[in-house]
Short mmCIF file of N, CA and C in Angstrom, two decimals:
data_model
loop_
_atom_site.label_atom_id
_atom_site.label_comp_id
_atom_site.label_asym_id
_atom_site.label_seq_id
_atom_site.Cartn_x
_atom_site.Cartn_y
_atom_site.Cartn_z
N MET A 1 0.85 -1.18 0.00
CA MET A 1 0.00 0.00 0.00
C MET A 1 0.89 1.24 0.00
N PRO A 2 0.64 2.21 -0.93
CA PRO A 2 1.48 3.41 -0.98
C PRO A 2 1.38 4.22 0.30
N GLU A 3 2.50 4.79 0.68
CA GLU A 3 2.55 5.62 1.88
C GLU A 3 1.83 6.94 1.64
N ILE A 4 1.05 7.36 2.62
CA ILE A 4 0.40 8.67 2.53
C ILE A 4 1.44 9.72 2.91
N LYS A 5 1.68 10.63 2.00
CA LYS A 5 2.68 11.67 2.23
C LYS A 5 2.04 12.87 2.90
N PRO A 6 2.62 13.35 3.99
CA PRO A 6 2.03 14.50 4.66
C PRO A 6 2.05 15.76 3.80
N SER A 7 2.84 15.75 2.74
CA SER A 7 2.89 16.92 1.86
C SER A 7 1.70 16.96 0.91
N ASP A 8 0.90 15.91 0.87
CA ASP A 8 -0.26 15.85 -0.02
C ASP A 8 -1.46 16.49 0.68
N TYR A 9 -1.65 17.77 0.44
CA TYR A 9 -2.71 18.51 1.10
C TYR A 9 -4.07 18.22 0.48
N ILE A 10 -5.09 18.31 1.30
CA ILE A 10 -6.47 18.22 0.86
C ILE A 10 -7.09 19.60 1.05
N LEU A 11 -7.64 20.14 -0.04
CA LEU A 11 -8.34 21.41 0.03
C LEU A 11 -9.81 21.12 0.29
N VAL A 12 -10.33 21.68 1.37
CA VAL A 12 -11.74 21.53 1.70
C VAL A 12 -12.41 22.88 1.48
N VAL A 13 -13.28 22.94 0.48
CA VAL A 13 -14.01 24.18 0.17
C VAL A 13 -15.41 23.99 0.73
N GLU A 14 -15.62 24.57 1.91
CA GLU A 14 -16.84 24.34 2.68
C GLU A 14 -17.16 25.60 3.48
N ASP A 15 -18.36 26.16 3.29
CA ASP A 15 -18.71 27.40 3.99
C ASP A 15 -19.28 27.16 5.38
N SER A 16 -19.78 25.98 5.66
CA SER A 16 -20.36 25.69 6.97
C SER A 16 -19.24 25.29 7.94
N GLU A 17 -19.07 26.11 8.98
CA GLU A 17 -18.06 25.78 10.00
C GLU A 17 -18.37 24.44 10.65
N ALA A 18 -19.65 24.18 10.90
CA ALA A 18 -20.05 22.91 11.54
C ALA A 18 -19.69 21.73 10.65
N ASP A 19 -19.98 21.84 9.34
CA ASP A 19 -19.64 20.73 8.43
C ASP A 19 -18.13 20.58 8.28
N PHE A 20 -17.40 21.70 8.23
CA PHE A 20 -15.95 21.58 8.15
C PHE A 20 -15.41 20.89 9.41
N PHE A 21 -15.92 21.26 10.57
CA PHE A 21 -15.48 20.63 11.81
C PHE A 21 -15.75 19.12 11.76
N ARG A 22 -16.93 18.74 11.26
CA ARG A 22 -17.26 17.31 11.15
C ARG A 22 -16.32 16.60 10.18
N ILE A 23 -16.01 17.24 9.06
CA ILE A 23 -15.08 16.66 8.09
C ILE A 23 -13.70 16.52 8.72
N GLU A 24 -13.24 17.60 9.35
CA GLU A 24 -11.91 17.59 9.98
C GLU A 24 -11.82 16.51 11.05
N ARG A 25 -12.83 16.41 11.88
CA ARG A 25 -12.84 15.42 12.95
C ARG A 25 -12.84 14.00 12.38
N ALA A 26 -13.66 13.79 11.35
CA ALA A 26 -13.73 12.47 10.73
C ALA A 26 -12.40 12.11 10.06
N ILE A 27 -11.76 13.07 9.42
CA ILE A 27 -10.47 12.81 8.77
C ILE A 27 -9.42 12.42 9.80
N LYS A 28 -9.40 13.12 10.93
CA LYS A 28 -8.42 12.81 11.98
C LYS A 28 -8.61 11.40 12.52
N LYS A 29 -9.84 10.89 12.49
CA LYS A 29 -10.12 9.54 12.99
C LYS A 29 -10.01 8.48 11.90
N SER A 30 -9.84 8.91 10.65
CA SER A 30 -9.78 7.96 9.53
C SER A 30 -8.32 7.62 9.22
N ILE A 31 -8.13 6.90 8.12
CA ILE A 31 -6.77 6.57 7.72
C ILE A 31 -6.06 7.74 7.05
N ILE A 32 -6.81 8.78 6.73
CA ILE A 32 -6.21 9.94 6.05
C ILE A 32 -5.37 10.72 7.06
N GLN A 33 -4.13 10.94 6.73
CA GLN A 33 -3.24 11.69 7.61
C GLN A 33 -2.78 12.99 6.93
N ASN A 34 -3.46 13.37 5.88
CA ASN A 34 -3.05 14.52 5.10
C ASN A 34 -3.51 15.83 5.76
N PRO A 35 -2.67 16.85 5.66
CA PRO A 35 -3.07 18.14 6.22
C PRO A 35 -4.18 18.77 5.36
N LEU A 36 -5.02 19.55 6.03
CA LEU A 36 -6.15 20.18 5.37
C LEU A 36 -5.91 21.67 5.18
N ILE A 37 -6.45 22.17 4.08
CA ILE A 37 -6.53 23.60 3.83
C ILE A 37 -8.03 23.88 3.78
N HIS A 38 -8.51 24.86 4.54
CA HIS A 38 -9.94 25.15 4.56
C HIS A 38 -10.19 26.52 3.94
N ILE A 39 -11.08 26.55 2.97
CA ILE A 39 -11.53 27.80 2.36
C ILE A 39 -13.04 27.79 2.40
N ASP A 40 -13.63 28.91 2.83
CA ASP A 40 -15.08 28.94 3.05
C ASP A 40 -15.85 29.84 2.09
N HIS A 41 -15.22 30.30 1.02
CA HIS A 41 -15.88 31.19 0.07
C HIS A 41 -15.47 30.81 -1.35
N GLY A 42 -16.44 30.77 -2.26
CA GLY A 42 -16.15 30.34 -3.62
C GLY A 42 -15.11 31.17 -4.33
N ASP A 43 -15.21 32.50 -4.23
CA ASP A 43 -14.25 33.37 -4.90
C ASP A 43 -12.84 33.17 -4.36
N ASP A 44 -12.74 32.95 -3.06
CA ASP A 44 -11.43 32.73 -2.45
C ASP A 44 -10.84 31.39 -2.90
N ALA A 45 -11.70 30.37 -3.05
CA ALA A 45 -11.22 29.06 -3.53
C ALA A 45 -10.67 29.19 -4.95
N ARG A 46 -11.39 29.91 -5.80
CA ARG A 46 -10.91 30.13 -7.18
C ARG A 46 -9.56 30.83 -7.15
N ASP A 47 -9.45 31.91 -6.37
CA ASP A 47 -8.20 32.66 -6.31
C ASP A 47 -7.06 31.83 -5.74
N TYR A 48 -7.35 30.99 -4.75
CA TYR A 48 -6.33 30.13 -4.16
C TYR A 48 -5.80 29.15 -5.22
N LEU A 49 -6.70 28.47 -5.91
CA LEU A 49 -6.29 27.46 -6.89
C LEU A 49 -5.58 28.07 -8.09
N LEU A 50 -6.00 29.26 -8.50
CA LEU A 50 -5.40 29.91 -9.67
C LEU A 50 -4.26 30.86 -9.29
N ARG A 51 -4.04 31.01 -7.98
CA ARG A 51 -3.01 31.92 -7.48
C ARG A 51 -3.21 33.34 -8.03
N THR A 52 -4.44 33.82 -7.86
CA THR A 52 -4.80 35.17 -8.26
C THR A 52 -5.34 35.92 -7.05
N GLY A 53 -5.69 37.19 -7.25
CA GLY A 53 -6.24 37.98 -6.15
C GLY A 53 -5.29 38.02 -4.97
N LYS A 54 -5.83 37.85 -3.78
CA LYS A 54 -4.97 37.92 -2.58
C LYS A 54 -3.97 36.77 -2.48
N HIS A 55 -4.15 35.74 -3.30
CA HIS A 55 -3.23 34.59 -3.28
C HIS A 55 -2.17 34.67 -4.38
N ALA A 56 -2.14 35.76 -5.13
CA ALA A 56 -1.22 35.88 -6.28
C ALA A 56 0.24 35.72 -5.87
N ASP A 57 0.64 36.33 -4.81
CA ASP A 57 2.05 36.27 -4.38
C ASP A 57 2.19 35.63 -3.01
N ASP A 58 1.25 34.77 -2.66
CA ASP A 58 1.25 34.14 -1.35
C ASP A 58 2.12 32.89 -1.37
N PRO A 59 3.27 32.91 -0.69
CA PRO A 59 4.17 31.75 -0.72
C PRO A 59 3.62 30.54 0.03
N SER A 60 2.56 30.72 0.83
CA SER A 60 2.01 29.58 1.57
C SER A 60 1.02 28.76 0.74
N VAL A 61 0.69 29.22 -0.47
CA VAL A 61 -0.24 28.48 -1.32
C VAL A 61 0.43 27.20 -1.81
N VAL A 62 -0.25 26.07 -1.62
CA VAL A 62 0.24 24.78 -2.12
C VAL A 62 -0.84 24.19 -3.02
N THR A 63 -0.41 23.43 -4.00
CA THR A 63 -1.36 22.75 -4.86
C THR A 63 -1.83 21.49 -4.15
N PRO A 64 -3.12 21.37 -3.88
CA PRO A 64 -3.60 20.19 -3.16
C PRO A 64 -3.58 18.95 -4.04
N SER A 65 -3.57 17.79 -3.40
CA SER A 65 -3.63 16.54 -4.15
C SER A 65 -5.07 16.06 -4.30
N LEU A 66 -5.99 16.66 -3.56
CA LEU A 66 -7.40 16.28 -3.59
C LEU A 66 -8.22 17.48 -3.14
N ILE A 67 -9.41 17.65 -3.74
CA ILE A 67 -10.30 18.74 -3.35
C ILE A 67 -11.64 18.16 -2.94
N LEU A 68 -12.10 18.53 -1.74
CA LEU A 68 -13.47 18.25 -1.30
C LEU A 68 -14.23 19.55 -1.50
N LEU A 69 -15.26 19.54 -2.33
CA LEU A 69 -15.91 20.76 -2.77
C LEU A 69 -17.41 20.73 -2.51
N ASP A 70 -17.88 21.68 -1.72
CA ASP A 70 -19.31 21.88 -1.54
C ASP A 70 -19.81 22.68 -2.74
N ILE A 71 -21.06 22.51 -3.14
CA ILE A 71 -21.54 23.31 -4.26
C ILE A 71 -22.30 24.55 -3.81
N ASN A 72 -22.77 24.55 -2.58
CA ASN A 72 -23.53 25.70 -2.06
C ASN A 72 -22.58 26.59 -1.27
N LEU A 73 -22.03 27.59 -1.96
CA LEU A 73 -21.03 28.47 -1.36
C LEU A 73 -21.41 29.92 -1.58
N PRO A 74 -20.95 30.81 -0.69
CA PRO A 74 -21.11 32.23 -1.00
C PRO A 74 -20.16 32.61 -2.13
N GLY A 75 -20.54 33.63 -2.90
CA GLY A 75 -19.73 34.01 -4.05
C GLY A 75 -19.91 32.98 -5.14
N MET A 76 -18.84 32.64 -5.81
CA MET A 76 -18.88 31.64 -6.87
C MET A 76 -19.30 30.29 -6.28
N ASN A 77 -20.25 29.61 -6.92
CA ASN A 77 -20.68 28.33 -6.36
C ASN A 77 -19.72 27.20 -6.77
N GLY A 78 -19.88 26.06 -6.16
CA GLY A 78 -18.97 24.96 -6.39
C GLY A 78 -18.95 24.44 -7.81
N ILE A 79 -20.10 24.49 -8.49
CA ILE A 79 -20.13 24.01 -9.87
C ILE A 79 -19.31 24.95 -10.76
N GLU A 80 -19.40 26.25 -10.52
CA GLU A 80 -18.59 27.21 -11.28
C GLU A 80 -17.10 26.99 -11.03
N ILE A 81 -16.75 26.71 -9.77
CA ILE A 81 -15.35 26.43 -9.43
C ILE A 81 -14.88 25.15 -10.13
N LEU A 82 -15.72 24.13 -10.11
CA LEU A 82 -15.41 22.86 -10.78
C LEU A 82 -15.12 23.08 -12.26
N LYS A 83 -15.96 23.88 -12.94
CA LYS A 83 -15.75 24.18 -14.36
C LYS A 83 -14.36 24.78 -14.58
N ILE A 84 -13.99 25.72 -13.72
CA ILE A 84 -12.69 26.39 -13.85
C ILE A 84 -11.56 25.41 -13.60
N ILE A 85 -11.67 24.63 -12.54
CA ILE A 85 -10.61 23.67 -12.20
C ILE A 85 -10.34 22.73 -13.38
N LYS A 86 -11.38 22.16 -13.93
CA LYS A 86 -11.22 21.10 -14.92
C LYS A 86 -10.80 21.61 -16.30
N LYS A 87 -10.73 22.92 -16.49
CA LYS A 87 -10.23 23.43 -17.77
C LYS A 87 -8.96 24.27 -17.61
N THR A 88 -8.36 24.24 -16.42
CA THR A 88 -7.20 25.08 -16.16
C THR A 88 -5.95 24.23 -15.96
N ASP A 89 -4.97 24.43 -16.84
CA ASP A 89 -3.68 23.75 -16.67
C ASP A 89 -3.12 24.08 -15.28
N GLY A 90 -2.48 23.11 -14.70
CA GLY A 90 -1.90 23.29 -13.37
C GLY A 90 -2.78 22.74 -12.26
N VAL A 91 -4.10 22.69 -12.49
CA VAL A 91 -5.00 22.16 -11.46
C VAL A 91 -6.02 21.15 -11.99
N LYS A 92 -6.13 21.02 -13.31
CA LYS A 92 -7.19 20.18 -13.86
C LYS A 92 -7.05 18.69 -13.56
N ARG A 93 -5.87 18.25 -13.19
CA ARG A 93 -5.68 16.83 -12.86
C ARG A 93 -6.00 16.50 -11.40
N ILE A 94 -6.26 17.51 -10.60
CA ILE A 94 -6.56 17.27 -9.19
C ILE A 94 -7.95 16.64 -9.08
N PRO A 95 -8.05 15.48 -8.43
CA PRO A 95 -9.38 14.89 -8.25
C PRO A 95 -10.26 15.80 -7.39
N VAL A 96 -11.51 15.95 -7.84
CA VAL A 96 -12.48 16.77 -7.11
C VAL A 96 -13.62 15.87 -6.67
N ILE A 97 -13.82 15.82 -5.37
CA ILE A 97 -14.94 15.09 -4.79
C ILE A 97 -15.95 16.14 -4.35
N VAL A 98 -17.09 16.15 -5.00
CA VAL A 98 -18.16 17.05 -4.58
C VAL A 98 -18.82 16.41 -3.38
N MET A 99 -18.86 17.17 -2.28
CA MET A 99 -19.47 16.68 -1.04
C MET A 99 -20.45 17.75 -0.59
N THR A 100 -21.73 17.47 -0.77
CA THR A 100 -22.74 18.50 -0.60
C THR A 100 -24.03 17.89 -0.06
N THR A 101 -24.96 18.75 0.31
CA THR A 101 -26.25 18.27 0.80
C THR A 101 -27.23 18.02 -0.34
N SER A 102 -26.94 18.54 -1.51
CA SER A 102 -27.88 18.43 -2.63
C SER A 102 -27.98 17.01 -3.15
N GLN A 103 -29.21 16.54 -3.27
CA GLN A 103 -29.48 15.25 -3.90
C GLN A 103 -30.19 15.46 -5.24
N GLU A 104 -30.21 16.70 -5.71
CA GLU A 104 -30.88 17.03 -6.96
C GLU A 104 -30.17 16.37 -8.14
N GLU A 105 -30.92 15.65 -8.95
CA GLU A 105 -30.36 14.97 -10.11
C GLU A 105 -29.63 15.95 -11.03
N LYS A 106 -30.18 17.15 -11.18
CA LYS A 106 -29.58 18.20 -12.01
C LYS A 106 -28.18 18.55 -11.51
N ASP A 107 -28.01 18.68 -10.19
CA ASP A 107 -26.70 19.00 -9.63
C ASP A 107 -25.71 17.85 -9.83
N ILE A 108 -26.18 16.64 -9.60
CA ILE A 108 -25.32 15.46 -9.75
C ILE A 108 -24.83 15.36 -11.21
N GLU A 109 -25.76 15.46 -12.14
CA GLU A 109 -25.40 15.36 -13.55
C GLU A 109 -24.46 16.47 -13.97
N GLU A 110 -24.76 17.70 -13.52
CA GLU A 110 -23.92 18.83 -13.91
C GLU A 110 -22.49 18.68 -13.36
N CYS A 111 -22.37 18.21 -12.13
CA CYS A 111 -21.03 18.01 -11.56
C CYS A 111 -20.24 16.98 -12.36
N TYR A 112 -20.88 15.86 -12.69
CA TYR A 112 -20.17 14.86 -13.49
C TYR A 112 -19.89 15.38 -14.90
N ASP A 113 -20.82 16.14 -15.48
CA ASP A 113 -20.59 16.72 -16.81
C ASP A 113 -19.36 17.62 -16.82
N TYR A 114 -19.11 18.30 -15.72
CA TYR A 114 -17.97 19.23 -15.65
C TYR A 114 -16.72 18.59 -15.07
N GLY A 115 -16.72 17.28 -14.86
CA GLY A 115 -15.49 16.59 -14.51
C GLY A 115 -15.30 16.19 -13.06
N ALA A 116 -16.35 16.24 -12.24
CA ALA A 116 -16.21 15.76 -10.86
C ALA A 116 -15.79 14.30 -10.89
N ASN A 117 -14.91 13.93 -9.97
CA ASN A 117 -14.46 12.55 -9.89
C ASN A 117 -15.38 11.70 -9.03
N SER A 118 -16.08 12.34 -8.10
CA SER A 118 -17.05 11.65 -7.24
C SER A 118 -18.07 12.68 -6.77
N TYR A 119 -19.23 12.18 -6.41
CA TYR A 119 -20.29 13.04 -5.86
C TYR A 119 -20.83 12.32 -4.65
N ILE A 120 -20.69 12.94 -3.49
CA ILE A 120 -21.13 12.33 -2.23
C ILE A 120 -22.11 13.27 -1.56
N VAL A 121 -23.26 12.74 -1.17
CA VAL A 121 -24.21 13.51 -0.38
C VAL A 121 -23.71 13.44 1.07
N LYS A 122 -23.59 14.62 1.69
CA LYS A 122 -23.06 14.67 3.05
C LYS A 122 -23.88 13.80 4.00
N PRO A 123 -23.20 12.96 4.74
CA PRO A 123 -23.90 12.17 5.75
C PRO A 123 -24.40 13.08 6.88
N PHE A 124 -25.47 12.68 7.52
CA PHE A 124 -26.02 13.49 8.60
C PHE A 124 -25.36 13.19 9.95
N SER A 125 -24.87 11.99 10.13
CA SER A 125 -24.30 11.61 11.42
C SER A 125 -22.78 11.72 11.41
N ASN A 126 -22.22 11.86 12.61
CA ASN A 126 -20.76 11.87 12.73
C ASN A 126 -20.18 10.53 12.29
N LYS A 127 -20.88 9.44 12.60
CA LYS A 127 -20.43 8.12 12.17
C LYS A 127 -20.42 8.05 10.65
N GLY A 128 -21.43 8.62 10.01
CA GLY A 128 -21.49 8.63 8.55
C GLY A 128 -20.34 9.42 7.95
N PHE A 129 -19.97 10.54 8.57
CA PHE A 129 -18.82 11.32 8.09
C PHE A 129 -17.55 10.50 8.23
N LEU A 130 -17.38 9.81 9.36
CA LEU A 130 -16.18 8.98 9.56
C LEU A 130 -16.11 7.88 8.50
N GLU A 131 -17.22 7.22 8.24
CA GLU A 131 -17.23 6.16 7.22
C GLU A 131 -16.92 6.73 5.84
N ALA A 132 -17.47 7.89 5.53
CA ALA A 132 -17.21 8.52 4.22
C ALA A 132 -15.73 8.88 4.08
N MET A 133 -15.13 9.45 5.11
CA MET A 133 -13.72 9.83 5.05
C MET A 133 -12.83 8.60 4.96
N ASP A 134 -13.19 7.53 5.64
CA ASP A 134 -12.43 6.29 5.53
C ASP A 134 -12.47 5.75 4.10
N ARG A 135 -13.66 5.76 3.50
CA ARG A 135 -13.78 5.28 2.11
C ARG A 135 -12.98 6.17 1.16
N ILE A 136 -13.07 7.48 1.36
CA ILE A 136 -12.30 8.41 0.53
C ILE A 136 -10.81 8.14 0.68
N GLY A 137 -10.35 8.00 1.91
CA GLY A 137 -8.93 7.75 2.17
C GLY A 137 -8.46 6.44 1.57
N LYS A 138 -9.22 5.40 1.77
CA LYS A 138 -8.82 4.10 1.23
C LYS A 138 -8.76 4.11 -0.28
N TYR A 139 -9.70 4.81 -0.90
CA TYR A 139 -9.71 4.82 -2.36
C TYR A 139 -8.67 5.79 -2.91
N TRP A 140 -8.75 7.06 -2.55
CA TRP A 140 -7.92 8.09 -3.19
C TRP A 140 -6.47 8.06 -2.75
N PHE A 141 -6.18 7.55 -1.55
CA PHE A 141 -4.80 7.56 -1.09
C PHE A 141 -4.19 6.18 -0.95
N SER A 142 -4.96 5.13 -1.22
CA SER A 142 -4.41 3.77 -1.14
C SER A 142 -4.58 2.99 -2.43
N ALA A 143 -5.75 3.12 -3.06
CA ALA A 143 -6.06 2.26 -4.20
C ALA A 143 -5.66 2.84 -5.55
N VAL A 144 -5.55 4.15 -5.66
CA VAL A 144 -5.26 4.76 -6.96
C VAL A 144 -3.94 5.52 -6.92
N GLU A 145 -3.38 5.71 -8.09
CA GLU A 145 -2.21 6.57 -8.23
C GLU A 145 -2.71 7.96 -8.63
N LEU A 146 -2.39 8.94 -7.84
CA LEU A 146 -2.77 10.31 -8.15
C LEU A 146 -1.76 10.92 -9.09
N ALA A 147 -2.22 11.61 -10.11
CA ALA A 147 -1.33 12.30 -11.04
C ALA A 147 -0.77 13.54 -10.35
N LYS A 148 0.44 13.87 -10.68
CA LYS A 148 1.01 15.12 -10.22
C LYS A 148 0.30 16.25 -10.94
N PRO A 149 0.05 17.36 -10.27
CA PRO A 149 -0.55 18.49 -10.99
C PRO A 149 0.34 18.85 -12.18
N ASN A 150 -0.29 19.17 -13.29
CA ASN A 150 0.51 19.46 -14.49
C ASN A 150 1.09 20.87 -14.40
N SER A 151 2.15 21.05 -15.12
CA SER A 151 2.88 22.32 -15.08
C SER A 151 2.31 23.37 -16.00
N GLY A 152 1.26 23.03 -16.70
CA GLY A 152 0.72 23.95 -17.68
C GLY A 152 1.13 23.59 -19.09
N LYS A 153 2.00 22.61 -19.21
CA LYS A 153 2.45 22.16 -20.53
C LYS A 153 1.79 20.83 -20.82
N GLU A 154 1.04 20.76 -21.88
CA GLU A 154 0.35 19.52 -22.23
C GLU A 154 1.13 18.76 -23.26
#
């Protein structure tokens, strides 16, 4: 089983502090040992990933190896962010797991149409969050080989 590297950051784009806390707590109890980056606003997530706006010259910005993305965000919504991610060199290879409360077929289809790698409806219980994070960790950090983010050269 490949070793989980602590340098492989997970970007969590989630506006609900309560849901982020549940995700963070579940990750700490799961097999995932990766550090988290939390962004709670759609426009800020876009700027972080594209290194624009307030993140243009920020040396602390790292390219995550995985993105957990809510679609209901202030500012730019998660589907708009997904569209940008999947067509932008440098970040388009990063797996995006949409993790949201929406069970709307339209949202699910649109996310997959724009390149989401997975779509998970947020569990309501803490146990459900732990099980979801364990499944995510086992699959994305144990079962598959993640591509390195591309340099912009195809």
